[in-house]
Amino acid sequence: CSMMFNVFLYRFSCSSLKTNLNREYIEFNHHNVMVIKNDRINIKLIPNYSKKGKNVKVKILYQGKKLEDKTITFSDYDEIKNKVKNIDREDLVMPRIINKGKSNEHLVGISDGGQNSILLYENNSKVLYSTTGFNQDYHKSFYSAVEKIFNTLNIKLTSL
């Protein structure tokens, strides 16, 4: 009886470990209903740790419609994850004072840039980076992470 319990416990712990590994993901969201009705993009990158091989499944929704699923390598996923982890919180703040304390100090804001976010779920914790507006000059590290996602998936960033 105790041997059967040990086998059950072993199987349960192995399946729990696999479940926890599959819980990591990165999700990008964009929406801007002020400019184009239904302007929504959702891209979710989900690592797959199956026995068949390691890869990352990518699910894409555009204007509420599911597009063809894609697959990327773990190497590509790790590069994207590193870009996300290196997002500087200062790059997310808008409006922003430029040249603070100097004679040419001014306030910069972005109109109609939509809402953008990247969610990193890893080790049972979530980190959310979000912007209002989307500009390469002001959202430098955030823009770089989004650009890496789009380039990896062969999607033109100008779609935003």
PDB file of C-alpha atoms in Angstrom:
ATOM      1  CA  CYS A   1       0.000   0.000   0.000  1.00  0.00           C
ATOM      2  CA  SER A   2       2.780   2.451   0.861  1.00  0.00           C
ATOM      3  CA  MET A   3       4.556   1.688  -2.423  1.00  0.00           C
ATOM      4  CA  MET A   4       1.409   2.564  -4.350  1.00  0.00           C
ATOM      5  CA  PHE A   5       1.144   5.829  -2.373  1.00  0.00           C
ATOM      6  CA  ASN A   6       4.792   6.667  -3.199  1.00  0.00           C
ATOM      7  CA  VAL A   7       4.188   6.034  -6.913  1.00  0.00           C
ATOM      8  CA  PHE A   8       1.111   8.283  -6.768  1.00  0.00           C
ATOM      9  CA  LEU A   9       3.053  10.981  -4.916  1.00  0.00           C
ATOM     10  CA  TYR A  10       5.905  10.786  -7.460  1.00  0.00           C
ATOM     11  CA  ARG A  11       3.498  11.085 -10.401  1.00  0.00           C
ATOM     12  CA  PHE A  12       1.642  13.952  -8.732  1.00  0.00           C
ATOM     13  CA  SER A  13       4.848  15.870  -7.999  1.00  0.00           C
ATOM     14  CA  CYS A  14       6.132  15.374 -11.564  1.00  0.00           C
ATOM     15  CA  SER A  15       2.866  16.563 -13.079  1.00  0.00           C
ATOM     16  CA  SER A  16       2.825  19.560 -10.716  1.00  0.00           C
ATOM     17  CA  LEU A  17       6.351  20.481 -11.794  1.00  0.00           C
ATOM     18  CA  LYS A  18       5.369  20.281 -15.460  1.00  0.00           C
ATOM     19  CA  THR A  19       2.270  22.417 -14.822  1.00  0.00           C
ATOM     20  CA  ASN A  20       4.345  25.097 -13.110  1.00  0.00           C
ATOM     21  CA  LEU A  21       6.822  25.168 -15.984  1.00  0.00           C
ATOM     22  CA  ASN A  22       4.011  25.737 -18.467  1.00  0.00           C
ATOM     23  CA  ARG A  23       2.699  28.756 -16.580  1.00  0.00           C
ATOM     24  CA  GLU A  24       5.318  31.177 -17.895  1.00  0.00           C
ATOM     25  CA  TYR A  25       4.289  33.515 -20.718  1.00  0.00           C
ATOM     26  CA  ILE A  26       4.689  36.972 -22.221  1.00  0.00           C
ATOM     27  CA  GLU A  27       1.638  38.864 -23.466  1.00  0.00           C
ATOM     28  CA  PHE A  28       1.542  42.059 -25.526  1.00  0.00           C
ATOM     29  CA  ASN A  29      -1.678  44.067 -25.808  1.00  0.00           C
ATOM     30  CA  HIS A  30      -2.510  47.151 -27.850  1.00  0.00           C
ATOM     31  CA  HIS A  31      -5.832  48.903 -28.234  1.00  0.00           C
ATOM     32  CA  ASN A  32      -6.817  52.266 -29.601  1.00  0.00           C
ATOM     33  CA  VAL A  33     -10.545  52.481 -30.219  1.00  0.00           C
ATOM     34  CA  MET A  34     -10.368  56.281 -30.586  1.00  0.00           C
ATOM     35  CA  VAL A  35      -8.635  56.062 -33.967  1.00  0.00           C
ATOM     36  CA  ILE A  36      -9.952  52.807 -35.457  1.00  0.00           C
ATOM     37  CA  LYS A  37     -12.976  50.934 -34.135  1.00  0.00           C
ATOM     38  CA  ASN A  38     -11.877  47.517 -32.838  1.00  0.00           C
ATOM     39  CA  ASP A  39      -8.174  48.427 -33.089  1.00  0.00           C
ATOM     40  CA  ARG A  40      -6.909  45.644 -30.840  1.00  0.00           C
ATOM     41  CA  ILE A  41      -3.855  43.407 -31.023  1.00  0.00           C
ATOM     42  CA  ASN A  42      -3.072  40.622 -28.559  1.00  0.00           C
ATOM     43  CA  ILE A  43       0.074  38.505 -28.875  1.00  0.00           C
ATOM     44  CA  LYS A  44       0.746  35.759 -26.340  1.00  0.00           C
ATOM     45  CA  LEU A  45       4.002  33.790 -26.262  1.00  0.00           C
ATOM     46  CA  ILE A  46       3.662  30.521 -24.335  1.00  0.00           C
ATOM     47  CA  PRO A  47       6.657  28.217 -23.768  1.00  0.00           C
ATOM     48  CA  ASN A  48       5.898  24.545 -24.399  1.00  0.00           C
ATOM     49  CA  TYR A  49       7.849  21.938 -22.468  1.00  0.00           C
ATOM     50  CA  SER A  50       6.412  18.808 -24.086  1.00  0.00           C
ATOM     51  CA  LYS A  51       8.262  15.561 -24.729  1.00  0.00           C
ATOM     52  CA  LYS A  52       8.066  16.241 -28.475  1.00  0.00           C
ATOM     53  CA  GLY A  53      10.454  19.139 -28.197  1.00  0.00           C
ATOM     54  CA  LYS A  54      10.833  22.585 -26.755  1.00  0.00           C
ATOM     55  CA  ASN A  55       9.345  25.535 -28.576  1.00  0.00           C
ATOM     56  CA  VAL A  56       7.209  28.571 -27.910  1.00  0.00           C
ATOM     57  CA  LYS A  57       3.654  28.775 -29.196  1.00  0.00           C
ATOM     58  CA  VAL A  58       2.482  32.222 -30.284  1.00  0.00           C
ATOM     59  CA  LYS A  59      -1.205  33.095 -30.358  1.00  0.00           C
ATOM     60  CA  ILE A  60      -2.237  36.273 -32.172  1.00  0.00           C
ATOM     61  CA  LEU A  61      -5.610  38.032 -32.036  1.00  0.00           C
ATOM     62  CA  TYR A  62      -6.225  41.023 -34.290  1.00  0.00           C
ATOM     63  CA  GLN A  63      -9.473  42.993 -33.980  1.00  0.00           C
ATOM     64  CA  GLY A  64     -10.928  40.073 -32.015  1.00  0.00           C
ATOM     65  CA  LYS A  65     -10.147  37.514 -34.725  1.00  0.00           C
ATOM     66  CA  LYS A  66      -7.691  34.702 -34.147  1.00  0.00           C
ATOM     67  CA  LEU A  67      -4.883  34.669 -36.679  1.00  0.00           C
ATOM     68  CA  GLU A  68      -2.733  31.666 -37.514  1.00  0.00           C
ATOM     69  CA  ASP A  69      -0.743  30.359 -34.543  1.00  0.00           C
ATOM     70  CA  LYS A  70       3.021  30.587 -34.934  1.00  0.00           C
ATOM     71  CA  THR A  71       5.968  28.905 -33.278  1.00  0.00           C
ATOM     72  CA  ILE A  72       9.287  30.467 -32.312  1.00  0.00           C
ATOM     73  CA  THR A  73      12.420  29.028 -30.743  1.00  0.00           C
ATOM     74  CA  PHE A  74      13.336  29.244 -27.077  1.00  0.00           C
ATOM     75  CA  SER A  75      16.325  31.322 -28.120  1.00  0.00           C
ATOM     76  CA  ASP A  76      14.012  33.915 -29.706  1.00  0.00           C
ATOM     77  CA  TYR A  77      11.757  33.796 -26.645  1.00  0.00           C
ATOM     78  CA  ASP A  78      14.711  34.359 -24.305  1.00  0.00           C
ATOM     79  CA  GLU A  79      15.823  37.365 -26.370  1.00  0.00           C
ATOM     80  CA  ILE A  80      12.310  38.837 -26.133  1.00  0.00           C
ATOM     81  CA  LYS A  81      12.148  38.099 -22.392  1.00  0.00           C
ATOM     82  CA  ASN A  82      15.486  39.847 -21.844  1.00  0.00           C
ATOM     83  CA  LYS A  83      14.225  42.916 -23.721  1.00  0.00           C
ATOM     84  CA  VAL A  84      11.081  42.935 -21.560  1.00  0.00           C
ATOM     85  CA  LYS A  85      13.063  42.548 -18.331  1.00  0.00           C
ATOM     86  CA  ASN A  86      15.251  45.494 -19.364  1.00  0.00           C
ATOM     87  CA  ILE A  87      12.363  47.931 -19.813  1.00  0.00           C
ATOM     88  CA  ASP A  88      13.192  51.123 -17.934  1.00  0.00           C
ATOM     89  CA  ARG A  89      10.197  52.409 -15.925  1.00  0.00           C
ATOM     90  CA  GLU A  90      11.194  55.986 -16.849  1.00  0.00           C
ATOM     91  CA  ASP A  91      10.474  55.130 -20.500  1.00  0.00           C
ATOM     92  CA  LEU A  92       6.827  54.461 -19.589  1.00  0.00           C
ATOM     93  CA  VAL A  93       6.030  57.861 -18.071  1.00  0.00           C
ATOM     94  CA  MET A  94       4.012  60.317 -20.179  1.00  0.00           C
ATOM     95  CA  PRO A  95       3.593  63.233 -20.259  1.00  0.00           C
ATOM     96  CA  ARG A  96       7.228  63.889 -19.515  1.00  0.00           C
ATOM     97  CA  ILE A  97       9.298  66.985 -18.838  1.00  0.00           C
ATOM     98  CA  ILE A  98      12.167  67.298 -21.316  1.00  0.00           C
ATOM     99  CA  ASN A  99      15.332  69.271 -20.472  1.00  0.00           C
ATOM    100  CA  LYS A 100      14.190  69.825 -16.891  1.00  0.00           C
ATOM    101  CA  GLY A 101      15.743  72.894 -15.302  1.00  0.00           C
ATOM    102  CA  LYS A 102      17.116  74.210 -18.595  1.00  0.00           C
ATOM    103  CA  SER A 103      15.947  77.215 -20.590  1.00  0.00           C
ATOM    104  CA  ASN A 104      14.348  74.942 -23.212  1.00  0.00           C
ATOM    105  CA  GLU A 105      12.396  72.834 -20.687  1.00  0.00           C
ATOM    106  CA  HIS A 106       9.084  71.625 -22.088  1.00  0.00           C
ATOM    107  CA  LEU A 107       6.363  69.070 -21.533  1.00  0.00           C
ATOM    108  CA  VAL A 108       5.856  66.264 -24.062  1.00  0.00           C
ATOM    109  CA  GLY A 109       2.727  64.164 -24.465  1.00  0.00           C
ATOM    110  CA  ILE A 110       1.431  61.825 -27.142  1.00  0.00           C
ATOM    111  CA  SER A 111      -2.130  62.078 -28.384  1.00  0.00           C
ATOM    112  CA  ASP A 112      -4.094  59.120 -29.741  1.00  0.00           C
ATOM    113  CA  GLY A 113      -1.286  56.620 -29.248  1.00  0.00           C
ATOM    114  CA  GLY A 114      -3.520  54.008 -27.705  1.00  0.00           C
ATOM    115  CA  GLN A 115      -2.922  51.797 -24.710  1.00  0.00           C
ATOM    116  CA  ASN A 116      -0.029  49.338 -24.886  1.00  0.00           C
ATOM    117  CA  SER A 117       1.163  46.763 -22.388  1.00  0.00           C
ATOM    118  CA  ILE A 118       3.524  43.853 -21.967  1.00  0.00           C
ATOM    119  CA  LEU A 119       2.825  41.349 -19.210  1.00  0.00           C
ATOM    120  CA  LEU A 120       5.580  38.974 -18.096  1.00  0.00           C
ATOM    121  CA  TYR A 121       4.351  36.040 -16.035  1.00  0.00           C
ATOM    122  CA  GLU A 122       7.213  34.068 -14.549  1.00  0.00           C
ATOM    123  CA  ASN A 123       7.831  32.164 -11.294  1.00  0.00           C
ATOM    124  CA  ASN A 124       4.236  32.742 -10.156  1.00  0.00           C
ATOM    125  CA  SER A 125       4.551  36.525 -10.381  1.00  0.00           C
ATOM    126  CA  LYS A 126       3.356  39.098 -12.887  1.00  0.00           C
ATOM    127  CA  VAL A 127       5.174  42.216 -14.027  1.00  0.00           C
ATOM    128  CA  LEU A 128       3.174  44.655 -16.150  1.00  0.00           C
ATOM    129  CA  TYR A 129       4.689  47.411 -18.283  1.00  0.00           C
ATOM    130  CA  SER A 130       2.223  49.785 -19.911  1.00  0.00           C
ATOM    131  CA  THR A 131       2.190  52.998 -21.900  1.00  0.00           C
ATOM    132  CA  THR A 132      -0.298  55.494 -23.161  1.00  0.00           C
ATOM    133  CA  GLY A 133       0.950  56.395 -26.601  1.00  0.00           C
ATOM    134  CA  PHE A 134       3.744  54.710 -28.460  1.00  0.00           C
ATOM    135  CA  ASN A 135       6.803  56.630 -29.591  1.00  0.00           C
ATOM    136  CA  GLN A 136      10.309  55.340 -30.286  1.00  0.00           C
ATOM    137  CA  ASP A 137      11.967  58.530 -28.985  1.00  0.00           C
ATOM    138  CA  TYR A 138      10.207  58.569 -25.602  1.00  0.00           C
ATOM    139  CA  HIS A 139       9.338  54.913 -24.921  1.00  0.00           C
ATOM    140  CA  LYS A 140      12.816  53.688 -25.873  1.00  0.00           C
ATOM    141  CA  SER A 141      13.207  50.391 -23.983  1.00  0.00           C
ATOM    142  CA  PHE A 142       9.473  49.562 -24.187  1.00  0.00           C
ATOM    143  CA  TYR A 143       9.505  50.289 -27.917  1.00  0.00           C
ATOM    144  CA  SER A 144      12.597  48.080 -28.283  1.00  0.00           C
ATOM    145  CA  ALA A 145      10.830  45.150 -26.575  1.00  0.00           C
ATOM    146  CA  VAL A 146       7.730  45.531 -28.774  1.00  0.00           C
ATOM    147  CA  GLU A 147       9.936  45.862 -31.854  1.00  0.00           C
ATOM    148  CA  LYS A 148      11.699  42.593 -30.916  1.00  0.00           C
ATOM    149  CA  ILE A 149       8.359  40.790 -30.590  1.00  0.00           C
ATOM    150  CA  PHE A 150       7.101  42.086 -33.948  1.00  0.00           C
ATOM    151  CA  ASN A 151      10.377  41.455 -35.804  1.00  0.00           C
ATOM    152  CA  THR A 152      10.596  37.908 -34.460  1.00  0.00           C
ATOM    153  CA  LEU A 153       7.065  37.238 -35.717  1.00  0.00           C
ATOM    154  CA  ASN A 154       7.645  39.020 -39.062  1.00  0.00           C
ATOM    155  CA  ILE A 155       4.914  41.575 -38.344  1.00  0.00           C
ATOM    156  CA  LYS A 156       5.381  45.172 -39.440  1.00  0.00           C
ATOM    157  CA  LEU A 157       5.541  47.424 -36.397  1.00  0.00           C
ATOM    158  CA  THR A 158       3.888  50.201 -38.411  1.00  0.00           C
ATOM    159  CA  SER A 159       0.654  48.235 -37.843  1.00  0.00           C
ATOM    160  CA  LEU A 160       0.444  50.055 -34.503  1.00  0.00           C
TER     161      LEU A 160
END
